[in-house]
Short mmCIF file of C-alpha atoms and ligand atoms in Angstrom, two decimals:
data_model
loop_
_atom_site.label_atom_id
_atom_site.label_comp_id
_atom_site.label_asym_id
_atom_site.label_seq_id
_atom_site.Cartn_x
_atom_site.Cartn_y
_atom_site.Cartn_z
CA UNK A 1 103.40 126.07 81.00
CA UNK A 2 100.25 125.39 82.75
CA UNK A 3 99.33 122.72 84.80
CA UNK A 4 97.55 120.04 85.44
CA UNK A 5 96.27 119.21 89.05
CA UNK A 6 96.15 115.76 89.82
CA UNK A 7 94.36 115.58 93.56
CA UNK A 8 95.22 112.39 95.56
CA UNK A 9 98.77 112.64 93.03
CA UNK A 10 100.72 110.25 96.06
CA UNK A 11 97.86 107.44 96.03
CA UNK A 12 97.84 104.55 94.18
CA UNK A 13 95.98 105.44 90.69
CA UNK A 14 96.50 108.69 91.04
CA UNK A 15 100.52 108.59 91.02
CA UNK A 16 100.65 106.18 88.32
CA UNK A 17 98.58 108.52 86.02
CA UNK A 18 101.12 111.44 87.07
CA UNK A 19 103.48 108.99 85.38
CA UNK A 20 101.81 108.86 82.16
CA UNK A 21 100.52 112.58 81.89
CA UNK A 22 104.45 113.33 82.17
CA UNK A 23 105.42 110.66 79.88
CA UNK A 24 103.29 112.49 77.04
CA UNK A 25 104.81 115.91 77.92
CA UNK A 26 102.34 117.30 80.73
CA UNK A 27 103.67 119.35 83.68
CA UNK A 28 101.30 118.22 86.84
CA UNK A 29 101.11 119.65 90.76
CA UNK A 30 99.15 117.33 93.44
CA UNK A 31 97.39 117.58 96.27
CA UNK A 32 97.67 115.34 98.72
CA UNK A 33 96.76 114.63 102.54
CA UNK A 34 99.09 111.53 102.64
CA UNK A 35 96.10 110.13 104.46
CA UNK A 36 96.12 106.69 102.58
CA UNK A 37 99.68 107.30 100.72
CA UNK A 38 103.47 108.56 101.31
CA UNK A 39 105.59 110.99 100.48
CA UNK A 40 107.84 108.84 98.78
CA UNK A 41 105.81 107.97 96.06
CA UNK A 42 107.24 111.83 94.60
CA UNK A 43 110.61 110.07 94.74
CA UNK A 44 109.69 107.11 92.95
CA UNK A 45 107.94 109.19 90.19
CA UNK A 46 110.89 111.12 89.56
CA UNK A 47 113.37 108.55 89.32
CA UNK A 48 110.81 106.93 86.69
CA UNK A 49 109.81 109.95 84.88
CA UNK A 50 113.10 112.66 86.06
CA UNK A 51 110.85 114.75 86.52
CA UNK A 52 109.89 116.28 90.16
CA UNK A 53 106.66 116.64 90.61
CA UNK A 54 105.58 119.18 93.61
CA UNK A 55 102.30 118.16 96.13
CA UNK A 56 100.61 120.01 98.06
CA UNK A 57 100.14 118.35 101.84
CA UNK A 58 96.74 119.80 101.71
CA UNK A 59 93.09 118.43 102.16
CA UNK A 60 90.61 119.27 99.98
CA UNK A 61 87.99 120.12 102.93
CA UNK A 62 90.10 123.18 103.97
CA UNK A 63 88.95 125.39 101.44
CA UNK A 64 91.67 128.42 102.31
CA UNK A 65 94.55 125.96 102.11
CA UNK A 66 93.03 124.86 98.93
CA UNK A 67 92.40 128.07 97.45
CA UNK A 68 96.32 128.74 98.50
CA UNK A 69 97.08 126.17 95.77
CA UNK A 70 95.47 128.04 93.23
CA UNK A 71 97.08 131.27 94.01
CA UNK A 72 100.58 129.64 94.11
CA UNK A 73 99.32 127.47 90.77
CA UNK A 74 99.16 128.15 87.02
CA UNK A 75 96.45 125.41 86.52
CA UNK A 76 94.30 125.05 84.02
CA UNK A 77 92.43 120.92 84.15
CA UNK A 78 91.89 119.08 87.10
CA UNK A 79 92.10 114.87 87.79
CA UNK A 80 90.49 114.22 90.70
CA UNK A 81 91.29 110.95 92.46
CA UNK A 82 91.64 111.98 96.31
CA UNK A 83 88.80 110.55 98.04
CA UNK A 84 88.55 107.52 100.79
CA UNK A 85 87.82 104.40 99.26
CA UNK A 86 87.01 101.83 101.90
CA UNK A 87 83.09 100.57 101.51
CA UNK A 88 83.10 98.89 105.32
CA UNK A 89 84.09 102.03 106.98
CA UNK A 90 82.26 103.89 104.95
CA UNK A 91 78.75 102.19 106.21
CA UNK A 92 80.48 102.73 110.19
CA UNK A 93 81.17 106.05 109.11
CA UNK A 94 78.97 107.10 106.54
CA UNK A 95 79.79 111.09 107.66
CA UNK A 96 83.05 111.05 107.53
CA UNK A 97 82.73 109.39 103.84
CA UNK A 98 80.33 112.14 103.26
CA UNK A 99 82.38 115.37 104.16
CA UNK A 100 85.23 114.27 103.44
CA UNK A 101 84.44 112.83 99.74
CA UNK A 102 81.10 115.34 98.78
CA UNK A 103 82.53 118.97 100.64
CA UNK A 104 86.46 117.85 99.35
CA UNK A 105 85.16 118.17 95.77
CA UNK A 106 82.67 120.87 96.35
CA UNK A 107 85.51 123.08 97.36
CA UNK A 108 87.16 121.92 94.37
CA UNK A 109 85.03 122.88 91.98
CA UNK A 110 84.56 126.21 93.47
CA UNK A 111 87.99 127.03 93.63
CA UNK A 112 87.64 125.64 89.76
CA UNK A 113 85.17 127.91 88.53
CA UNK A 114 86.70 130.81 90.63
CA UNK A 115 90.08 130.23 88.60
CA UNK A 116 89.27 129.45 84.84
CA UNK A 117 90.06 125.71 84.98
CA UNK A 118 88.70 124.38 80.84
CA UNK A 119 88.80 120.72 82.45
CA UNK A 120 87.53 118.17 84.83
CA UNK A 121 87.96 114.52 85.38
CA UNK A 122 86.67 112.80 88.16
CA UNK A 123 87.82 109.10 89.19
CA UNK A 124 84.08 107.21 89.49
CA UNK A 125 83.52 103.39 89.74
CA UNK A 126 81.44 100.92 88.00
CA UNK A 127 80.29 100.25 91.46
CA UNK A 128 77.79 103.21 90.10
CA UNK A 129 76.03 99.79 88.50
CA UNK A 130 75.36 97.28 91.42
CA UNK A 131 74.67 94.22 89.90
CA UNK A 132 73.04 94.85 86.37
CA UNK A 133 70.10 92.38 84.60
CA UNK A 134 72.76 92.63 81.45
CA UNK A 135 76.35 91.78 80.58
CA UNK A 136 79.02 93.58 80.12
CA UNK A 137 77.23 96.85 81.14
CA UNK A 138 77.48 99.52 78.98
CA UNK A 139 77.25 103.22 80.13
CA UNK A 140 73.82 103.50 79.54
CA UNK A 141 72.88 100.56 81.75
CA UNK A 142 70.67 102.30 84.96
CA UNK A 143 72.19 103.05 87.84
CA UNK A 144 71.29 101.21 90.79
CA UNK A 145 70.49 102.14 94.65
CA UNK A 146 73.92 102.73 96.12
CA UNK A 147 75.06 99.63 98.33
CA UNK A 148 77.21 102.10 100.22
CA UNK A 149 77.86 105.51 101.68
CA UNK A 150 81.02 104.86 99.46
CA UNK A 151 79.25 103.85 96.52
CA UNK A 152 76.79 106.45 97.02
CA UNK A 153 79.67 109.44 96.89
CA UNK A 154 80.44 108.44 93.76
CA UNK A 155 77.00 108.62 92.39
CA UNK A 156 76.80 112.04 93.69
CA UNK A 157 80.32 113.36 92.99
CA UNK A 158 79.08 112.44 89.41
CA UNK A 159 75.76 114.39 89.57
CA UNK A 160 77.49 117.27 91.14
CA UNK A 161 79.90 118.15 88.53
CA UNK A 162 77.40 117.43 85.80
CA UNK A 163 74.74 120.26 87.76
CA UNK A 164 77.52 122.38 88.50
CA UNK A 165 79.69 122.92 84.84
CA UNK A 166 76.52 123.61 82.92
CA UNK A 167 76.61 126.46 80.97
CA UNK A 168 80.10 126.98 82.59
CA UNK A 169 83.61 127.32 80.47
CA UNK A 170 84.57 123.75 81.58
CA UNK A 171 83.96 120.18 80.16
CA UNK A 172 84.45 117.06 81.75
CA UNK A 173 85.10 113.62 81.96
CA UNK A 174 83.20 110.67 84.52
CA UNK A 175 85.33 107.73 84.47
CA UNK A 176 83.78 104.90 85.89
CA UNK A 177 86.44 102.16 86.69
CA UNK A 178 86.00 98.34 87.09
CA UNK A 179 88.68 96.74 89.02
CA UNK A 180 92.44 98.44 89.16
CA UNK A 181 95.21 96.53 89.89
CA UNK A 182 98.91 95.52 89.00
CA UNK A 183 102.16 98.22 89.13
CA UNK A 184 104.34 100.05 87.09
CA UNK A 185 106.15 97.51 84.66
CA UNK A 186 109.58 99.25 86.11
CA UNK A 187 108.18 97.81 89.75
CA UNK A 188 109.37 101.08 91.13
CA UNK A 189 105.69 102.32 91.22
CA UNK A 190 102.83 100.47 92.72
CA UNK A 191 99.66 100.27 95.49
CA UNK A 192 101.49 101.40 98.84
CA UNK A 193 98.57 101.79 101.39
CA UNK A 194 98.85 103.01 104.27
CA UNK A 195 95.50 100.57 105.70
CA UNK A 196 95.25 97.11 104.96
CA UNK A 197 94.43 96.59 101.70
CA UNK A 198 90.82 94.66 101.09
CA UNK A 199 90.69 94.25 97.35
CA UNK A 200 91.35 90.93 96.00
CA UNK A 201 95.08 91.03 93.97
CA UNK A 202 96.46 93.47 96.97
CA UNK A 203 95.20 90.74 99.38
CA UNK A 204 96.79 87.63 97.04
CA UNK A 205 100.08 89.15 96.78
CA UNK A 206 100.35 89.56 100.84
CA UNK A 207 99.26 86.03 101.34
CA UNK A 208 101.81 85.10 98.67
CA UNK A 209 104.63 87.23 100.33
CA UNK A 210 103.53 85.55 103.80
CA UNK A 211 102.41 89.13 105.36
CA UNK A 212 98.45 87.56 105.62
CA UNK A 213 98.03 83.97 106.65
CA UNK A 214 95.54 82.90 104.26
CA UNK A 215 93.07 84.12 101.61
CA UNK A 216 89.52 84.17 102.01
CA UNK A 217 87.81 83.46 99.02
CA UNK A 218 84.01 84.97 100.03
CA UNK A 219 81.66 82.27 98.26
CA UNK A 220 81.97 79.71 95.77
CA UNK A 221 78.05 79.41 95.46
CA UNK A 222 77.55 82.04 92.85
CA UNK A 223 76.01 81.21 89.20
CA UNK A 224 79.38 81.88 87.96
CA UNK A 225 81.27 79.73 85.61
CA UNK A 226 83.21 78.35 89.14
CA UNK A 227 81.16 79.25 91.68
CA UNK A 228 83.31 82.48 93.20
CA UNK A 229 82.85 86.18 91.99
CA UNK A 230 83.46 87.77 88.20
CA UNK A 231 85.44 91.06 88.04
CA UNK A 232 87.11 93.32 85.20
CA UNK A 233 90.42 93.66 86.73
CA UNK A 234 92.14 96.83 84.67
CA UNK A 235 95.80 97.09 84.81
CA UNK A 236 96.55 100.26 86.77
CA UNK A 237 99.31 101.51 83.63
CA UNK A 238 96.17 101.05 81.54
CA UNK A 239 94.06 103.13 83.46
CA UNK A 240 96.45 106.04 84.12
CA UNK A 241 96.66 106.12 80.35
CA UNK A 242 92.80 106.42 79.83
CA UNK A 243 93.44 109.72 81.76
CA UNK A 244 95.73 111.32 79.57
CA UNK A 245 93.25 110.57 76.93
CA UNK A 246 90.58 112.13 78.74
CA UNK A 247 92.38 115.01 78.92
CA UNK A 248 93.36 114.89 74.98
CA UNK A 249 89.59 114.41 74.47
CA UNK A 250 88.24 117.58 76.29
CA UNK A 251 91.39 119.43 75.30
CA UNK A 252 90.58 118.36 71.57
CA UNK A 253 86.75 120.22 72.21
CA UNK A 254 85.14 116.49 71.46
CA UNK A 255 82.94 117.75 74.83
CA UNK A 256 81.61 120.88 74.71
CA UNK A 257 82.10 123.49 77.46
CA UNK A 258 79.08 122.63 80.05
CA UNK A 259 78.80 118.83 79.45
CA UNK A 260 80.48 115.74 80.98
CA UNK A 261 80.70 112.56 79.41
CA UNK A 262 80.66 109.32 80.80
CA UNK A 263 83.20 106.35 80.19
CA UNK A 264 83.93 102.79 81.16
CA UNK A 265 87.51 102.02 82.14
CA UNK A 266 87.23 97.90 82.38
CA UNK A 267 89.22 95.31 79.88
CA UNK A 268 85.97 93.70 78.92
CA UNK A 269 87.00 90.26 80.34
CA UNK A 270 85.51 88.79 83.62
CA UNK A 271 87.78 86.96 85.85
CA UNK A 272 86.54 84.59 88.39
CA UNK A 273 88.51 84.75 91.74
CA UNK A 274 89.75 81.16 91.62
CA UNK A 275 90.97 82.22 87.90
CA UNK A 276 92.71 85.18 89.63
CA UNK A 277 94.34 82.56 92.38
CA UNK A 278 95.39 80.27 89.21
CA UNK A 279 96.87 83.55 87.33
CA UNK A 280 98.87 84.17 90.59
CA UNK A 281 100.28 80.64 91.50
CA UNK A 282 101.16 80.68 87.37
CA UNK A 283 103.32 83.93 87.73
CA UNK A 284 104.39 82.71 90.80
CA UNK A 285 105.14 79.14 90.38
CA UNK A 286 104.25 78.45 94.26
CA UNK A 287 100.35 77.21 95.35
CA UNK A 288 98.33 80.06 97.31
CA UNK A 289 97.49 79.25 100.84
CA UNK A 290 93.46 79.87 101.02
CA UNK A 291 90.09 78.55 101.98
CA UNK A 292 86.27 79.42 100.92
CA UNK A 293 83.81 80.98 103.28
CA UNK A 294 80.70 82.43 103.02
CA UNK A 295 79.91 85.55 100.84
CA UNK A 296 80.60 88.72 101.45
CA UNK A 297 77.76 90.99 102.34
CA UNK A 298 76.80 93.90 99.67
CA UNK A 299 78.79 91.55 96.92
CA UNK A 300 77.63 91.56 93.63
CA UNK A 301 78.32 88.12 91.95
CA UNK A 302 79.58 89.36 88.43
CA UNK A 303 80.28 92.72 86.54
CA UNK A 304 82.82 93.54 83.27
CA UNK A 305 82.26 96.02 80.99
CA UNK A 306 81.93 97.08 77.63
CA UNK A 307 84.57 99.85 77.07
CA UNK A 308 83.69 100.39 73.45
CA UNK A 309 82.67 103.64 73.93
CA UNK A 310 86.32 104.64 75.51
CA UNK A 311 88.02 102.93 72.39
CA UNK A 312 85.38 104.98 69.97
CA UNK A 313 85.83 108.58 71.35
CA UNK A 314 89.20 108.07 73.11
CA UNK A 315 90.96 105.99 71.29
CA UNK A 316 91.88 104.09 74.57
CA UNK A 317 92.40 100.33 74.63
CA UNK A 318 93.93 98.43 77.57
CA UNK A 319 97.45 96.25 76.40
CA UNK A 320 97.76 94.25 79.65
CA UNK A 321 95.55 90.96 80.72
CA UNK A 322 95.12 89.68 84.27
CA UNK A 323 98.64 87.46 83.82
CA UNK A 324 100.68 90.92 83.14
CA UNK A 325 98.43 92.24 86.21
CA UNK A 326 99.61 89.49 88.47
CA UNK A 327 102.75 89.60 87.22
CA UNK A 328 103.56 93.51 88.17
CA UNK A 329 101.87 93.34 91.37
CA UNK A 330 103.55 90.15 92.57
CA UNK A 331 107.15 91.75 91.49
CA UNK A 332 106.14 95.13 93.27
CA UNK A 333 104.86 93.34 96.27
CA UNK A 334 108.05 91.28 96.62
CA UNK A 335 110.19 94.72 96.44
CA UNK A 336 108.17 95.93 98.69
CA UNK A 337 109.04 93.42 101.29
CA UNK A 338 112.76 93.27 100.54
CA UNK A 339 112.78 97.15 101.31
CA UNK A 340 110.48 96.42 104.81
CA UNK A 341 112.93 93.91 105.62
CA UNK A 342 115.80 96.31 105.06
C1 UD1 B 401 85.47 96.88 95.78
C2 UD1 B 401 84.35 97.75 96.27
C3 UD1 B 401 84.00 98.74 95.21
C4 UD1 B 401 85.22 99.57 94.85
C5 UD1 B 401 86.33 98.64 94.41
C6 UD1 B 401 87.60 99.42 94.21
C7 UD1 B 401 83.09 96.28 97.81
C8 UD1 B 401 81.79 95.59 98.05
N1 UD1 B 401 83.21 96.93 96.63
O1 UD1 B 401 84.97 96.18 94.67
O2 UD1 B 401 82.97 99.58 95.64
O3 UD1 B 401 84.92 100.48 93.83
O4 UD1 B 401 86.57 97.66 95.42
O5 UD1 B 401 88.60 98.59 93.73
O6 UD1 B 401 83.96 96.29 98.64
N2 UD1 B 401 87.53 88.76 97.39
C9 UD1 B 401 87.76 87.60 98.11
N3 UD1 B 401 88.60 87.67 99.20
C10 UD1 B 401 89.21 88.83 99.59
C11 UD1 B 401 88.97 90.02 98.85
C12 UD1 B 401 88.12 89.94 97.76
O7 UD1 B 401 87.23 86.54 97.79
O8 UD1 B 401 89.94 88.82 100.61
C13 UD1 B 401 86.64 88.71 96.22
C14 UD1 B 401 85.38 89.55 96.40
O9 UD1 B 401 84.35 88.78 96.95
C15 UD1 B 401 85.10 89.97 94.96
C16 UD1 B 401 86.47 90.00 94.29
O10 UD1 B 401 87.33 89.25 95.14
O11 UD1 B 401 84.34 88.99 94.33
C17 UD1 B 401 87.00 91.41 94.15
O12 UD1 B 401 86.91 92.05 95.40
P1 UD1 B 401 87.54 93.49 95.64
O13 UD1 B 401 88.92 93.55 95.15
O14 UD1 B 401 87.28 93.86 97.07
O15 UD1 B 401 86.69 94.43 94.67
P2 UD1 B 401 85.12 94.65 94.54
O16 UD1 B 401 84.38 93.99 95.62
O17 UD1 B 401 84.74 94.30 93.16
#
């Protein structure tokens, strides 16, 4: 049977979408540089799934240990998630972001059009946006001067696989995600950084746990509903899901060979980061240690998104609200301590 290749398969989304492409019968292989992830995470996919899944220690800018893969590989649709994520190193290293996110998938998709792959999906953000005139943003709403050497890979990643399928046997799919978050409901799958995380839930659940002092909150002077930041937070099960109906959707021939269609992965719901404090102390029953400062630079003050276009053409509609993401991630995070402390 062929396979898929899921790049980045140990990191955080892209493991829990090897979960869900083998839950619907789909064999995968990753690649991975364990750079921001562990080798364990193959454990804890098998004893979810029982399947083994097989990665590939390999980073995508060596092209001839890439192009090894493919030899060794029967693959015929590629998810591509492994790229570095962190927006403040990426402005104090804005090369490294660029090699290593920009020539990674360039030697992708040449190994991809050397070797007949039919699919493509690429793991984009709504950070593609900025901060949009218009609520929820749809994906026609303009796309804004990067913020980032981060943000800016992303734009380019996008335009890159859109200039270089045309008129090529391969379709594809941009998906453009709001905020991920949350574990597998088993709690035997979830975020496992190898850095200190920075985003928001991540950060909660340490402060809860007692690894972080305090939380932060950056700004409660926004013309929000309470003064501190809107997000779409998307449960991460929900998200690995919209992949396997990406790849239903371009296996299906919705996308004709050449093109690449755009989606939004968000829930549609904005969530202020004092409601995401209140959703945690809920779960939680205890009070969250934190304090306001100022705003963070390069933060947008609100974003959600309208996903109706993913629920049209993929039939995809997220299950889980921000209480069912707070409740995974604070179970996960309090395994993940017990085994630390072990
Ligand atoms: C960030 C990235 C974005 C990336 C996304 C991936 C920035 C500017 N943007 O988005 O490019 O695609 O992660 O998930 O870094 N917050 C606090 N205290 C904290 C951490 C966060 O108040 O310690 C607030 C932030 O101000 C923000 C919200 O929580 O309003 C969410 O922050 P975060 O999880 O970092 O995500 P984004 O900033 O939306």
């Amino acid at each position: 049977m062929a396979k898929i290749l899921v790049t980045g398969g140990c990191g955080y989304i892209g493991s829990h979408t090897i979960v869900d492409l083998v839950e619907h019968g789909y064999e995968c292989v990753s690649v991975d540089n364990y750079l921001n992830s562990d080798p364990s995470v193959l454990e804890q996919i098998a004893s979810i799934t029982g399947k083994k899944v097989k990665n590939y220690p390999v980073d995508l800018v060596n092209k001839e240990a890439l192009k090894e893969v493919f030899k060794q590989e029967d693959i015929y649709a590629i998810i591509h998630f492994a790229a570095l994520k962190a927006v403040g190193e990426s402005v104090e290293k804005p090369l490294l972001y660029y090699r290593n996110n920009i020539e990674g998938q360039i030697n992708l998709l040449e190994c991809a059009l050397q070797n007949n792959i039919y699919h493509f999906i690429f793991s984009s953000s709504c950070t593609v946006y900025g901060q949009s005139d218009h609520l929820p943003v749809t994906e026609e709403t303009p796309i804004a001067k990067a913020e980032s050497p981060y943000g800016y890979t992303k734009q380019v990643c996008e335009r890159i696989i859109e200039d270089s399928i045309r008129n090529k046997e391969m379709n594809a799919c941009l998906l453009r995600y709001f905020n991920p978050a949350g574990a597998h409901d088993s709690l035997q799958l979830g975020e496992s950084p190898i850095n200190p995380p920075m985003n928001l839930i991540p950060v909660i659940t340490e402060v809860g746990i007692g690894s972080r002092p305090e939380l932060k909150v950056f700004g409660s002077d926004y013309e929000t509903r309470d003064g501190s930041c809107v997000r779409d937070y998307i449960h991460v099960m929900d998200l690995a899901n919209a992949h396997t109906k990406s790849l239903q959707y371009l296996e299906s021939k919705n996308v004709d060979f050449g093109d690449a269609e755009v989606f939004n992965l968000g829930t549609g719901e904005g969530t202020t980061v004092l409601e995401a404090i209140n959703s945690w102390e809920e779960v939680s029953g205890e009070k969250l240690n934190y304090s306001i400062v100022d705003r963070r630079e390069g933060d947008i003050p609100a974003i959600f998104a309208d996903y109706s276009k993913a629920k049209e053409s993929l039939g995809w509609d997220p299950k889980r609200g921000i209480g069912d993401i707070m409740k995974t991630a604070w179970g996960w995070e309090k395994i993940r301590r017990e085994n630390i402390v072990k």
